[in-house]
Coordinates of C-alpha atoms in Angstrom, one line a residue:
M1 CA 0.0 0.0 -0.1
E2 CA 1.5 3.3 -0.7
V3 CA -0.1 6.9 0.0
R4 CA 1.0 10.1 -1.4
A5 CA 0.6 13.7 -1.1
I6 CA 1.6 16.2 -3.4
A7 CA 2.3 20.2 -2.8
K8 CA 2.3 22.4 -5.8
G9 CA 3.5 25.9 -6.3
L10 CA 5.7 25.7 -3.2
G11 CA 7.7 29.6 -2.7
I12 CA 11.5 27.9 -2.6
S13 CA 13.6 26.8 -5.3
P14 CA 13.8 23.3 -6.0
Q15 CA 17.4 23.1 -5.4
K16 CA 17.0 24.2 -1.9
A17 CA 14.0 22.2 -1.4
R18 CA 15.9 18.9 -2.6
R19 CA 18.7 19.1 0.1
V20 CA 16.3 18.8 2.8
A21 CA 14.1 16.2 0.8
D22 CA 17.5 14.4 0.6
Q23 CA 17.4 13.9 4.3
V24 CA 14.5 12.1 4.9
R25 CA 14.3 9.8 2.0
G26 CA 13.7 5.7 2.9
K27 CA 13.4 6.7 6.6
P28 CA 10.6 5.8 8.9
V29 CA 8.4 9.0 9.3
S30 CA 8.8 9.2 12.9
A31 CA 12.7 9.7 12.2
A32 CA 11.8 11.9 9.4
I33 CA 10.0 14.3 11.1
D34 CA 12.1 14.3 14.0
I35 CA 14.9 15.7 11.6
L36 CA 12.4 18.2 9.5
N37 CA 11.2 19.8 13.3
F38 CA 14.8 20.3 14.3
S39 CA 16.5 21.9 10.8
D40 CA 16.2 25.4 10.4
Q41 CA 15.7 25.7 6.6
K42 CA 12.5 26.7 5.2
G43 CA 12.1 23.9 3.1
A44 CA 11.8 21.5 6.0
L45 CA 8.9 23.3 7.2
L46 CA 7.6 22.8 3.2
V47 CA 8.5 19.3 3.3
R48 CA 7.2 18.5 6.8
K49 CA 3.8 19.7 6.1
V50 CA 3.6 17.5 2.8
L51 CA 4.9 14.4 4.9
E52 CA 2.6 14.9 7.6
S53 CA -0.8 15.3 4.7
A54 CA 0.6 11.3 3.3
I55 CA 0.7 10.3 6.9
A56 CA -3.1 11.6 7.4
N57 CA -3.9 10.0 3.7
A58 CA -2.6 6.8 4.6
E59 CA -4.0 6.8 8.3
N60 CA -7.5 8.1 6.9
N61 CA -8.2 6.7 3.4
E62 CA -6.2 3.4 3.9
G63 CA -6.3 2.3 7.4
A64 CA -2.6 2.5 7.8
D65 CA -1.0 2.1 10.9
V66 CA 1.1 5.7 11.0
D67 CA 3.9 3.7 13.4
E68 CA 4.5 0.9 10.6
L69 CA 5.0 3.8 7.6
R70 CA 7.9 5.0 6.2
I71 CA 9.0 7.5 3.2
S72 CA 9.6 5.3 0.1
Q73 CA 9.6 8.1 -2.3
I74 CA 10.3 11.8 -2.3
F75 CA 11.1 14.1 -5.0
V76 CA 10.8 17.6 -6.1
D77 CA 10.2 18.8 -9.6
E78 CA 10.3 21.9 -10.6
G79 CA 7.5 24.7 -10.9
R80 CA 6.6 27.5 -12.7
T81 CA 9.3 30.3 -12.7
M82 CA 8.3 34.0 -12.0
K83 CA 10.4 36.6 -13.9
R84 CA 10.8 40.0 -12.4
T85 CA 13.0 42.7 -13.3
M86 CA 15.8 44.5 -10.9
P87 CA 16.5 48.2 -11.6
R88 CA 19.8 48.4 -12.3
A89 CA 22.5 51.9 -13.2
K90 CA 22.5 53.4 -16.2
G91 CA 18.8 52.6 -16.6
R92 CA 19.6 49.2 -17.6
A93 CA 17.6 46.1 -16.1
D94 CA 18.2 42.8 -14.8
R95 CA 16.0 40.0 -14.5
I96 CA 15.4 37.8 -11.4
T97 CA 13.2 34.5 -11.1
K98 CA 11.9 33.3 -8.4
R99 CA 11.3 29.8 -8.7
T100 CA 8.7 27.4 -7.1
S101 CA 8.4 23.8 -6.6
H102 CA 6.2 20.9 -6.5
V103 CA 6.8 18.3 -3.9
T104 CA 5.8 14.7 -3.9
V105 CA 5.8 12.4 -1.0
T106 CA 5.1 8.9 -0.9
V107 CA 5.0 6.8 2.3
S108 CA 4.3 2.6 2.6
D109 CA 4.0 0.2 5.1
K110 CA 7.1 -1.1 6.4
S111 CA 6.1 -4.7 5.8
A112 CA 5.0 -4.1 1.7
K113 CA 8.7 -4.5 1.1
A114 CA 9.0 -8.0 2.7
R115 CA 6.3 -9.0 0.8
K116 CA 7.8 -8.7 -2.5

């Protein structure tokens, strides 16, 4: 049984969000939440919210035991890029790209891997 949660259009660059996602990939959800709670990066808060949503989906929709869940997949895709301009000297302008991310977290129970 695999359950997923997706958050789209998060206001963080994919490169920064992937640093946080790499820390919790493959871990049990309780350990992953502890890691994310004590991380002071902005991406940790956003990834934790998606992880908690995936846990709630597994508990409410599938009746899964929360203690048996682990993160089977977590990946960060690139979302839309907003293009802005910043005024510079002598009437010029530089382009600023404000990147967004799509975070997908898939949780599965530990016994599913043993059954395969």
